[in-house]
Coordinates of C-alpha atoms in Angstrom, one line a residue:
M1 CA 45.6 -12.2 32.0
R2 CA 46.9 -12.1 28.4
G3 CA 50.2 -13.5 29.8
L4 CA 51.3 -9.9 30.9
K5 CA 50.8 -10.5 34.6
F6 CA 53.6 -13.0 34.3
A7 CA 55.9 -10.5 32.7
L8 CA 56.7 -8.5 35.8
V9 CA 60.3 -8.4 36.7
A10 CA 61.7 -8.1 40.2
G11 CA 63.2 -4.7 39.5
V12 CA 59.9 -3.0 39.0
A13 CA 57.7 -5.2 41.1
A14 CA 57.6 -2.6 44.0
V15 CA 56.6 0.2 41.7
T16 CA 53.9 -1.9 40.1
L17 CA 52.5 -2.9 43.4
S18 CA 52.2 0.7 44.4
A19 CA 50.6 1.7 41.1
C20 CA 48.1 -1.0 41.1
A21 CA 47.2 -0.4 44.8
D22 CA 46.6 3.3 43.7
R23 CA 44.4 2.2 40.8
Y24 CA 42.2 0.1 43.0
Q25 CA 42.0 3.0 45.5
M26 CA 41.0 5.4 42.7
A27 CA 38.2 3.1 41.7
S28 CA 37.1 2.6 45.3
D29 CA 37.0 6.4 45.8
A30 CA 35.1 7.2 42.6
E31 CA 31.6 8.6 42.8
P32 CA 29.7 6.7 40.2
S33 CA 27.2 8.5 37.8
G34 CA 25.2 7.4 34.8
S35 CA 22.4 4.7 34.5
S36 CA 21.4 2.1 37.0
F37 CA 23.3 -0.4 34.8
T38 CA 26.6 1.4 34.9
R39 CA 26.3 2.1 38.6
E40 CA 25.8 -1.7 39.1
L41 CA 28.8 -2.4 36.9
Y42 CA 30.9 -0.1 38.9
K43 CA 30.1 -1.8 42.1
G44 CA 30.8 -5.2 40.7
Y45 CA 34.1 -4.3 39.1
V46 CA 35.4 -2.6 42.3
G47 CA 34.6 -5.9 44.0
L48 CA 36.5 -7.9 41.4
S49 CA 39.4 -5.5 41.6
G50 CA 39.6 -5.8 45.4
D51 CA 39.4 -9.6 45.2
E52 CA 42.3 -9.7 42.8
K53 CA 44.3 -7.2 44.8
G54 CA 43.9 -9.4 47.8
E55 CA 45.4 -12.3 45.8
Q56 CA 48.2 -9.9 44.6
D57 CA 47.0 -10.4 40.9
W58 CA 48.0 -6.9 40.1
A59 CA 47.3 -7.0 36.3
D60 CA 43.7 -8.3 36.8
S61 CA 43.1 -5.9 39.7
N62 CA 44.1 -3.1 37.5
L63 CA 42.0 -4.3 34.6
F64 CA 38.9 -4.4 36.8
A65 CA 39.8 -1.1 38.5
D66 CA 39.9 0.5 35.0
K67 CA 36.5 -1.0 34.1
A68 CA 35.1 0.3 37.3
L69 CA 36.4 3.8 36.7
A70 CA 34.9 3.8 33.2
A71 CA 31.5 2.6 34.6
A72 CA 31.7 5.3 37.2
D73 CA 31.9 7.8 34.4
G74 CA 28.7 6.4 33.1
K75 CA 30.2 4.4 30.2
A76 CA 28.6 1.0 29.3
V77 CA 31.7 -1.0 29.6
A78 CA 31.7 -4.1 27.4
P79 CA 32.2 -7.6 28.8
E80 CA 35.6 -9.2 28.1
E81 CA 36.3 -10.8 24.7
V82 CA 37.1 -14.4 24.8
A83 CA 39.8 -14.1 22.1
N84 CA 41.8 -11.7 24.4
W85 CA 42.4 -14.4 27.1
D86 CA 44.8 -17.3 27.1
L87 CA 42.3 -20.1 27.7
D88 CA 42.8 -23.8 27.5
A89 CA 41.0 -25.0 24.3
E90 CA 38.5 -27.1 26.3
F91 CA 37.0 -23.9 28.0
V92 CA 36.6 -21.8 24.9
D93 CA 33.3 -23.1 23.6
D94 CA 31.5 -22.7 26.9
L95 CA 32.8 -19.2 27.4
S96 CA 32.1 -18.2 23.9
S97 CA 28.5 -19.4 24.1
A98 CA 28.2 -17.5 27.4
H99 CA 29.6 -14.3 25.9
D100 CA 27.2 -14.5 22.9
R101 CA 24.3 -15.0 25.2
L102 CA 25.2 -12.0 27.3
A103 CA 26.0 -9.9 24.3
S104 CA 22.7 -10.7 22.6
A105 CA 20.8 -9.7 25.8
L106 CA 22.7 -6.4 26.1
A107 CA 22.1 -5.7 22.5
N108 CA 18.4 -6.2 23.0
G109 CA 18.1 -3.8 25.9
A110 CA 18.8 -5.9 28.9
A111 CA 20.7 -2.9 30.5
N112 CA 17.4 -1.0 30.6
V113 CA 15.0 -3.8 31.2
A114 CA 17.0 -5.6 34.0
P115 CA 19.9 -3.3 34.9
T116 CA 20.9 -5.0 38.1
S117 CA 20.8 -8.6 36.7
A118 CA 22.4 -7.5 33.5
A119 CA 25.3 -5.9 35.3
S120 CA 25.7 -8.9 37.6
A121 CA 25.8 -11.2 34.6
Q122 CA 28.5 -9.1 32.9
V123 CA 30.7 -8.9 36.1
M124 CA 30.3 -12.6 36.8
F125 CA 31.3 -13.4 33.2
D126 CA 34.4 -11.4 33.4
C127 CA 35.1 -13.0 36.8
W128 CA 34.5 -16.5 35.2
I129 CA 36.8 -15.8 32.2
Q130 CA 39.6 -14.4 34.4
E131 CA 39.4 -17.3 36.9
Q132 CA 39.2 -19.8 34.0
E133 CA 42.4 -18.5 32.4
E134 CA 44.3 -19.0 35.6
N135 CA 42.6 -22.4 36.1
I136 CA 44.0 -22.9 39.6
Q137 CA 41.0 -22.3 41.9
P138 CA 38.0 -24.5 40.9
D139 CA 35.8 -23.2 43.6
H140 CA 36.3 -19.6 42.3
I141 CA 35.7 -20.7 38.8
A142 CA 32.4 -22.4 39.8
A143 CA 31.3 -19.5 41.9
C144 CA 31.8 -17.0 39.0
R145 CA 30.2 -19.4 36.4
D146 CA 27.2 -20.1 38.7
G147 CA 26.8 -16.4 39.4
F148 CA 26.7 -15.7 35.7
L149 CA 24.2 -18.4 35.0
A150 CA 21.9 -17.3 37.9
A151 CA 22.0 -13.6 36.8
M152 CA 21.4 -14.6 33.1
A153 CA 18.4 -16.6 34.1
K154 CA 17.0 -13.4 35.7
V155 CA 17.8 -11.4 32.6
D156 CA 16.2 -13.9 30.4
A157 CA 13.1 -13.9 32.5
A158 CA 12.8 -10.2 32.4
M159 CA 13.4 -10.1 28.6
A160 CA 10.9 -12.8 27.8
P161 CA 7.8 -11.6 26.0
K162 CA 5.0 -11.0 28.4
P163 CA 2.0 -13.2 27.8
K164 CA -0.9 -11.3 26.4
A165 CA -3.8 -10.8 28.8
P166 CA -6.8 -12.9 27.7
A167 CA -9.5 -11.0 26.0
P168 CA -12.3 -10.0 28.5
A169 CA -15.2 -12.4 28.4
P170 CA -18.0 -10.8 26.5
A171 CA -20.6 -9.3 28.7
P172 CA -23.7 -11.4 29.0
A173 CA -26.4 -10.2 26.8
A174 CA -28.9 -8.1 28.7
A175 CA -32.4 -9.6 28.9
P176 CA -34.7 -8.0 26.4
E177 CA -37.3 -5.5 27.3
P178 CA -40.7 -7.0 28.2
Y179 CA -42.9 -8.1 25.3
A180 CA -46.5 -7.1 24.9
I181 CA -49.1 -9.3 23.3
Y182 CA -52.5 -7.6 22.5
F183 CA -56.0 -9.0 22.5
D184 CA -59.3 -8.2 21.0
F185 CA -62.1 -6.9 23.2
D186 CA -63.4 -9.4 25.7
S187 CA -61.2 -12.2 24.2
D188 CA -58.4 -14.5 25.4
V189 CA -57.8 -15.9 21.8
L190 CA -54.4 -15.2 20.3
T191 CA -54.7 -13.2 17.2
V192 CA -52.3 -13.7 14.2
D193 CA -50.2 -10.8 15.4
A194 CA -50.2 -12.2 18.9
Q195 CA -49.0 -15.6 17.7
A196 CA -46.2 -13.9 15.7
E197 CA -45.1 -12.1 18.9
V198 CA -45.2 -15.4 20.7
S199 CA -42.6 -16.8 18.1
V200 CA -40.4 -13.8 18.8
I201 CA -40.6 -14.5 22.6
V202 CA -39.7 -18.1 22.1
A203 CA -36.6 -17.1 20.0
A204 CA -35.5 -14.8 22.8
V205 CA -35.9 -17.5 25.4
K206 CA -33.6 -19.8 23.4
K207 CA -31.1 -17.0 22.9
H208 CA -31.0 -15.6 26.5
S209 CA -31.8 -18.7 28.5
P210 CA -33.6 -16.8 31.2
S211 CA -34.1 -18.2 34.7
K212 CA -37.8 -17.2 34.7
V213 CA -40.4 -16.1 32.2
I214 CA -43.1 -14.1 33.9
V215 CA -46.4 -13.9 32.1
A216 CA -48.8 -11.2 33.4
G217 CA -52.3 -10.8 32.0
H218 CA -54.1 -7.4 31.9
T219 CA -57.4 -6.0 30.8
D220 CA -59.0 -2.6 30.2
T221 CA -61.5 -1.2 32.6
A222 CA -64.7 -2.1 30.6
G223 CA -66.7 -4.6 32.8
S224 CA -66.5 -5.4 36.4
S225 CA -63.3 -5.9 38.3
E226 CA -64.0 -9.5 39.0
Y227 CA -64.8 -10.3 35.4
N228 CA -61.6 -8.6 34.3
Q229 CA -59.5 -10.5 36.8
N230 CA -60.8 -13.8 35.4
L231 CA -60.2 -12.5 31.8
A232 CA -56.7 -11.5 32.6
N233 CA -56.0 -15.0 34.0
R234 CA -57.3 -16.6 30.8
R235 CA -55.2 -14.3 28.7
A236 CA -52.1 -15.2 30.7
A237 CA -53.0 -18.9 30.5
A238 CA -53.4 -18.7 26.7
V239 CA -49.9 -17.2 26.3
V240 CA -48.4 -19.7 28.7
S241 CA -50.0 -22.5 26.7
A242 CA -48.6 -21.1 23.4
L243 CA -45.0 -20.7 24.9
E244 CA -45.0 -24.2 26.2
S245 CA -46.3 -25.7 23.0
H246 CA -43.2 -24.0 21.3
G247 CA -40.8 -25.6 23.7
V248 CA -40.5 -23.1 26.5
A249 CA -40.0 -25.2 29.8
A250 CA -43.0 -25.0 32.1
S251 CA -40.6 -25.0 35.0
I252 CA -39.4 -21.5 34.3
V253 CA -42.8 -20.0 33.4
Q254 CA -44.7 -18.0 36.0
S255 CA -48.2 -16.8 35.3
Q256 CA -50.3 -14.2 37.0
G257 CA -53.5 -12.2 36.3
V258 CA -53.2 -8.5 37.0
G259 CA -56.7 -7.7 35.8
E260 CA -57.5 -3.9 35.3
N261 CA -55.3 -2.8 38.1
A262 CA -52.3 -1.7 36.2
P263 CA -53.4 -0.1 32.9
A264 CA -50.8 0.9 30.3
V265 CA -53.0 3.9 29.7
D266 CA -55.0 5.5 32.4
T267 CA -58.6 5.8 31.2
G268 CA -60.7 5.7 34.3
D269 CA -63.4 3.1 34.8
G270 CA -65.6 1.5 32.2
I271 CA -63.5 2.3 29.2
S272 CA -62.6 -0.1 26.3
E273 CA -58.8 0.6 25.5
F274 CA -56.9 -1.7 23.1
R275 CA -53.5 -0.8 24.7
N276 CA -54.7 -2.1 28.0
R277 CA -55.9 -5.5 26.7
R278 CA -52.6 -7.1 26.9
V279 CA -50.3 -9.8 28.3
I280 CA -46.8 -8.6 29.3
V281 CA -44.0 -11.3 29.0
T282 CA -40.8 -10.6 31.0
L283 CA -37.6 -12.6 30.7
V284 CA -35.5 -12.6 33.9
K285 CA -31.8 -13.5 33.7

């Protein structure tokens, strides 16, 4: 690296070997502290230092040992600068682009968002640039480059903006309360007010699309029970006819006569009461 590893002379080779071995050992024996990111950097750089030591590349082993020691102290060690390496010109652009991609991710918080992947990307970048400078082991170069690209893909995925959750579907509108249509005494004819209420009901049917429209005819207690049952049936039929004439489908309309059996106001028998002379229309979702 930087040409210095080739500057060793025979007279100091043994001393250098001992010093570098000690440097690697110091890094290996360190107890890392700091963030998840710096701890992962530490592990990666110790590994690189050991690899280079095994190849007797003392300069690069020492470089990575120093970076491991700094990371062990909790320092966010920077990736290698392309300009500091003696690269063949054909490799500079790819490594510069890779460095910029990594540096941008780190500047935008990758060390916090994806500490393991970010640390792996940095270690693999440094591995790549070191192997590329030597340019003698294509399989090592490819392994470091591919490791960098795989780690960066994970970083990019973690850093990508999360898609917004779709807005919840609006809750279906609740069916309206039952409608009451009132009748004159002993009558099944719709009054003006009753016809207006029918129009309101028709609009509600169009809005809510109910599965059923239940029409229930009622009477007060004046008159016999049998007569009132018949009157209740006629009142319900009058409302059904009005609804269907305004476009409400006959298939969803159910009609029933309740007679005097379920008064709105409890009056006892034989009492004329306006509030009991009614048809109740219920929309069922």
